[in-house]
CSV table of C-alpha atoms in Angstrom, one decimal:
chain,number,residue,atom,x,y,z
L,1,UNK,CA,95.0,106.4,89.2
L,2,UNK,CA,94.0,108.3,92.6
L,3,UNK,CA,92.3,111.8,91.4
L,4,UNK,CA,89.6,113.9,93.3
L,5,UNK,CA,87.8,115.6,90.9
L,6,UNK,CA,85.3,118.7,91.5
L,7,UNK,CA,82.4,120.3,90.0
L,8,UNK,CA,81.5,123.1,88.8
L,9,UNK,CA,84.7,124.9,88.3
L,10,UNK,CA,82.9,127.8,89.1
L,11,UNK,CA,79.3,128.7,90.6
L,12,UNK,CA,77.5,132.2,91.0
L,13,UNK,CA,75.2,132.6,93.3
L,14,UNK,CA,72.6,135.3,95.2
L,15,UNK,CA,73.6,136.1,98.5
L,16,UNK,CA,70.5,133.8,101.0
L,17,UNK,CA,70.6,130.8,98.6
L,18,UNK,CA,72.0,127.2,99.0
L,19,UNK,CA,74.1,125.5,96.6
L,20,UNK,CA,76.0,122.2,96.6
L,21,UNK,CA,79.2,121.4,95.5
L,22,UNK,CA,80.3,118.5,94.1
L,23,UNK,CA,83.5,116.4,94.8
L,24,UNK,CA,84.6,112.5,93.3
L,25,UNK,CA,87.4,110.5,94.3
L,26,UNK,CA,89.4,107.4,93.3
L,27,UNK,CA,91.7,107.3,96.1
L,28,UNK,CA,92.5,103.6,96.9
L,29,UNK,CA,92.2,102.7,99.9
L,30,UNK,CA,90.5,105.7,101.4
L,31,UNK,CA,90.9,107.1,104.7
L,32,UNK,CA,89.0,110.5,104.8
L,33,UNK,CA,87.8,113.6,103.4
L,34,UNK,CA,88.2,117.0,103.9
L,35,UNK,CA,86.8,120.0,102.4
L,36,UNK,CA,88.8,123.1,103.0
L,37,UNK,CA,87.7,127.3,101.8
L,38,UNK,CA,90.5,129.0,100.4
L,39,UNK,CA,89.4,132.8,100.5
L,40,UNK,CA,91.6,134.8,98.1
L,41,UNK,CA,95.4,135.5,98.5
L,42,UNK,CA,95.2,133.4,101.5
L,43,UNK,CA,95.7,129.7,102.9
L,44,UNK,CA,93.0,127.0,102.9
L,45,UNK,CA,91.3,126.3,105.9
L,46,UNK,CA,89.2,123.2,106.8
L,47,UNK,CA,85.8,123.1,107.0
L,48,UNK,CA,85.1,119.5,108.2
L,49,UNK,CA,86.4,115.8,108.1
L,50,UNK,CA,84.8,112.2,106.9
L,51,UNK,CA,86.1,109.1,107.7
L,52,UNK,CA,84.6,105.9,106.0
L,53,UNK,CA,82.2,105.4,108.7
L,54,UNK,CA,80.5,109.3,108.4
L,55,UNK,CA,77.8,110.0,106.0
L,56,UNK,CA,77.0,113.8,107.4
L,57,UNK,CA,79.0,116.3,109.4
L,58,UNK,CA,77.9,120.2,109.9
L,59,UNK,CA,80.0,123.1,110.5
L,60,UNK,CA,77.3,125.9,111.2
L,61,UNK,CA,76.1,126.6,107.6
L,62,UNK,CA,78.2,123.7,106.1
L,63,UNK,CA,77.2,120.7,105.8
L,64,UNK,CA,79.0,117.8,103.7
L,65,UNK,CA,77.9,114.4,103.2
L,66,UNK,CA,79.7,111.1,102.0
L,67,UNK,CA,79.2,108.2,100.3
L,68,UNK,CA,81.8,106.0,100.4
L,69,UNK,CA,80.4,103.1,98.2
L,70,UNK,CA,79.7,105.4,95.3
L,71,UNK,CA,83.0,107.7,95.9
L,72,UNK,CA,81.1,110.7,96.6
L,73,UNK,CA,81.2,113.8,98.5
L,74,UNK,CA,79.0,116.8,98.6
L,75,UNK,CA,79.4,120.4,100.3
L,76,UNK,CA,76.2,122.0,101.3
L,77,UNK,CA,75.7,125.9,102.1
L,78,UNK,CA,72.8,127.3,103.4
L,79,UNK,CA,71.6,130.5,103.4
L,80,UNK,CA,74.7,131.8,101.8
L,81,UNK,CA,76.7,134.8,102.8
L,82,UNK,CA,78.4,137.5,100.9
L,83,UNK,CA,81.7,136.0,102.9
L,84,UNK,CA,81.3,132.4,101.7
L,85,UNK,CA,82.7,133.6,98.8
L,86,UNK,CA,86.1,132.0,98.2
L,87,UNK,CA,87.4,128.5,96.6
L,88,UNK,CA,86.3,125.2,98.4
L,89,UNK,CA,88.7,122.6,97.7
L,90,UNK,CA,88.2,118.5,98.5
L,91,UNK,CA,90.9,116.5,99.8
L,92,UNK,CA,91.3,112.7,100.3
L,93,UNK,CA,93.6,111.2,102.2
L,94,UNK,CA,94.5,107.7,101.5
L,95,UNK,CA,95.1,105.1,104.1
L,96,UNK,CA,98.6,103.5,104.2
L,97,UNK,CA,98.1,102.1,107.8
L,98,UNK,CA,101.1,103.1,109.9
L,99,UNK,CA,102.7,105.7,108.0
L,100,UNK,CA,101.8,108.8,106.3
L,101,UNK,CA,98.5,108.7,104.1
L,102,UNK,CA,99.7,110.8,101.5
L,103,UNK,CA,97.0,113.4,100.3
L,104,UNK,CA,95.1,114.3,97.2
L,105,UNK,CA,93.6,117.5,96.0
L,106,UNK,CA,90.5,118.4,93.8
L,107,UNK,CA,91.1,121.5,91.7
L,108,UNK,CA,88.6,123.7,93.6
L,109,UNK,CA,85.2,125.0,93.2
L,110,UNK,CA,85.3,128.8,92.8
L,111,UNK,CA,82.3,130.3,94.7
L,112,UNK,CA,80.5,133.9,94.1
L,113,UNK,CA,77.7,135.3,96.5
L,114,UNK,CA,76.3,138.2,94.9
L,115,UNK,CA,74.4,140.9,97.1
I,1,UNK,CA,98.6,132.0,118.5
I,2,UNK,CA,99.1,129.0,116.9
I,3,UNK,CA,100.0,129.5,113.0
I,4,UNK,CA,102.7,128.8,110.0
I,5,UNK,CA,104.4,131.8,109.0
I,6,UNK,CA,105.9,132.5,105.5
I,7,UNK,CA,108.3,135.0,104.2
I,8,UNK,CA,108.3,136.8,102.2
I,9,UNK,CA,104.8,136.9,101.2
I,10,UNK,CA,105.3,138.9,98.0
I,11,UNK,CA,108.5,138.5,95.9
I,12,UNK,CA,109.3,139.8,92.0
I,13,UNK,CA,112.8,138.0,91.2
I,14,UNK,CA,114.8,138.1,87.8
I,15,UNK,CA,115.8,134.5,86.3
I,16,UNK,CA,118.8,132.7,88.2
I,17,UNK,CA,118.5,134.3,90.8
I,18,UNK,CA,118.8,132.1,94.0
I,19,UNK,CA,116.1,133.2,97.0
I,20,UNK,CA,114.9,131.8,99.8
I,21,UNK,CA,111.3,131.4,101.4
I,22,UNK,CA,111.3,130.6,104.4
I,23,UNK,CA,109.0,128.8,106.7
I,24,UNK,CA,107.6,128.1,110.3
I,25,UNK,CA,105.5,126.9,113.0
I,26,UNK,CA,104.6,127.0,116.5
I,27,UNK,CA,102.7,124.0,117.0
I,28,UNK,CA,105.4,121.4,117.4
I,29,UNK,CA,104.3,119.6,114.4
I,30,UNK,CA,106.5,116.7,112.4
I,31,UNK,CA,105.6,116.9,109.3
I,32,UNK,CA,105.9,119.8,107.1
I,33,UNK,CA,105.3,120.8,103.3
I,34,UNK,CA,105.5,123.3,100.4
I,35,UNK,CA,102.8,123.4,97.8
I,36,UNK,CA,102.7,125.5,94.6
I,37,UNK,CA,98.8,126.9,93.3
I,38,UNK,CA,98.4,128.1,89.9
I,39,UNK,CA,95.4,128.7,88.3
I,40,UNK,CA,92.9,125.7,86.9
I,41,UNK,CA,95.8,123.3,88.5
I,42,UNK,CA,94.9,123.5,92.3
I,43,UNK,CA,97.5,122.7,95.6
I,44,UNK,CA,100.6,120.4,94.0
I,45,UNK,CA,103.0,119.3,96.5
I,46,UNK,CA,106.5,120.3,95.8
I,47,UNK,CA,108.7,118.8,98.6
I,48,UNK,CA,107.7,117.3,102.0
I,49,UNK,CA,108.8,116.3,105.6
I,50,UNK,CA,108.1,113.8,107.9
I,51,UNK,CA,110.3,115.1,110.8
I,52,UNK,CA,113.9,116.3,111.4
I,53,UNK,CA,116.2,115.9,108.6
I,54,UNK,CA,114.0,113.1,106.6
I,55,UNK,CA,112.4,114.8,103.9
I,56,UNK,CA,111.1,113.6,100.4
I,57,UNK,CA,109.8,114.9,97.2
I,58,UNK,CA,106.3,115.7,96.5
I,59,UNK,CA,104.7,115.5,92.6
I,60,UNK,CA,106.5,118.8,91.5
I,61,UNK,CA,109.9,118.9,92.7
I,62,UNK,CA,112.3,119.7,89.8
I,63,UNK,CA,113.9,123.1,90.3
I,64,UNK,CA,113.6,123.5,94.3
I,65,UNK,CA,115.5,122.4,97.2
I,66,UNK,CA,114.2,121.9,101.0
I,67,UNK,CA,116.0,121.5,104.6
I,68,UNK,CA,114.7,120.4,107.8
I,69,UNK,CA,117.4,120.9,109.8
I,70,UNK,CA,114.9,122.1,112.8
I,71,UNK,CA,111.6,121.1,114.1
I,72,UNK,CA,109.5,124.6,113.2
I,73,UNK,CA,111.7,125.8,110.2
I,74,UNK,CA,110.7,124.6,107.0
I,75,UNK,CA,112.6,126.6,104.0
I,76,UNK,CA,112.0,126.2,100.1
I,77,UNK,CA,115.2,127.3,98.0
I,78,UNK,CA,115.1,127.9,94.5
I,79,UNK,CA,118.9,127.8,93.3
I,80,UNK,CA,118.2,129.5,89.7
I,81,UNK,CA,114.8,130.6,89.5
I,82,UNK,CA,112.5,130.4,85.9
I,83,UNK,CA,109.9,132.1,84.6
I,84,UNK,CA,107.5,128.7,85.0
I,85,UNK,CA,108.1,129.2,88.5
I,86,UNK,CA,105.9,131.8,89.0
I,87,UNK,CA,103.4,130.8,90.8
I,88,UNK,CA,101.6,131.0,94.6
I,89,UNK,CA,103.8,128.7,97.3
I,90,UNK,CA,102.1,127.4,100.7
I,91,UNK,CA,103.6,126.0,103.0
I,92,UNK,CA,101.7,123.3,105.7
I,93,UNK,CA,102.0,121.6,109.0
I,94,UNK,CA,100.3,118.5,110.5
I,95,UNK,CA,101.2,115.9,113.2
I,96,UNK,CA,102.8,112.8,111.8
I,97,UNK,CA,99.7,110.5,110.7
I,98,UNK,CA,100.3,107.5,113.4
I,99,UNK,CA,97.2,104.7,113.8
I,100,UNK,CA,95.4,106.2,116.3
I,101,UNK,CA,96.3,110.0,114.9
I,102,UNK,CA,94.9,109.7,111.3
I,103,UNK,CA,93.1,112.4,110.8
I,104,UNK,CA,95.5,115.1,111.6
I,105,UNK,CA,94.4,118.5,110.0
I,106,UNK,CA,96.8,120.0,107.6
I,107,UNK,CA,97.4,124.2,108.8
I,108,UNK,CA,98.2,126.3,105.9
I,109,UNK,CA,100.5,129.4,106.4
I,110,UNK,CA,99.3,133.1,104.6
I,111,UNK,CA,100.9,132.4,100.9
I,112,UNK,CA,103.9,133.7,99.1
I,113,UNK,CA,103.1,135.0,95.7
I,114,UNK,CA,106.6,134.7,93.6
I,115,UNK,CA,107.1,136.8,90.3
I,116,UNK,CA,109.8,135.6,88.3
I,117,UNK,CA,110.8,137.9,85.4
């Protein structure tokens, strides 16, 4: 069964720290991954893309890293901002060659950056 | 500016009654689709479409209705509203996934929070 499932449900942190979040996928065959922030009472909004072939990709204070072999993804933040506070959710697309990969959502990690 | 619009983006509703939320973009895109978050569940898909009049159901159809009778116009019915369909709805556009287009970013519109009493 294809799932993408996250960790932690929920993480507190001091605003200027890093944290990593966690995301694991079944999806068979896979075609990439995208981690997307939610902020509250709004629509998600993507943060970067993987295919099979990327291990790293930044987006200014985001970096996420994959590893396609063990079915793993990570979401790095550095030096975190009262304003990365928001859901991050993981979503993997699988690959049904021609026609519409169809996609799968993790649950979301809720993140808190206290001042 | 480029963006998917929903409306209404707040709505309180009594049971069986039927409402509409409607749905658009300005980005020319094929494909189209509703979502439903509730909390500890994440983003379910409800209903989907790959263009103009070809739609499809998603994981969580039962009790809505779609139409794609235009390009940008993307509206979710619910015919007799319940309680369990209180909930947050989304709505999302992407170009159509093609072989050398696979990694086609899905745009999220603002939300619609729907209260049914």
């Amino acid at each position: 069964k294809n799932q993408v499932e996250q960790s932690p449900q929920s993480l507190i942190i001091l605003e200027g720290k890093n944290c990593t979040l966690q995301c694991n996928y079944t999806v068979s065959p896979f075609s990439n991954l995208r981690w997307y922030k939610q902020d509250t009472g709004r629509g998600p909004v993507s943060l970067t893309i993987m295919t099979f072939s990327e291990n790293t990709k930044s987006n200014g204070r985001y970096t996420a890293t994959l590893d396609a072999d063990t079915k793993q993804s990570s979401l790095h933040i550095t030096a975190s901002q009262l304003s990365d506070s928001a859901s991050y959710i993981c979503v993997v697309r699988d690959d049904r060659g021609s026609t519409l990969g169809r996609l799968y959502f993790g649950r979301g990690t809720q993140l808190t950056v206290w001042p | 500016e480029a963006q998917v619009t929903q409306n209404p983006r707040y709505l309180i509703t009594v049971t069986g009654k039927k409402l509409t939320v409607t749905c658009s973009q300005n980005m020319n895109h094929e494909y189209m689709s509703w979502y439903r978050q509730d909390p500890g569940l994440g983003l379910r898909q409800i209903y989907y479409s790959m263009n103009v009049e070809v739609t499809d159901k998603g994981d969580v159809p039962e009790g809505y209705k779609v139409s794609r009778k235009e390009k940008r116009n993307f509206p979710l019915i619910l015919e007799s509203p319940s309680p369990n369909q209180t909930s947050l709805y989304f709505c999302a556009s992407s170009f159509r996934q093609t072989l050398s287009r696979s990694y086609n970013e899905q745009f999220f519109g603002p939300g619609t929070r729907l209260t049914v009493l």
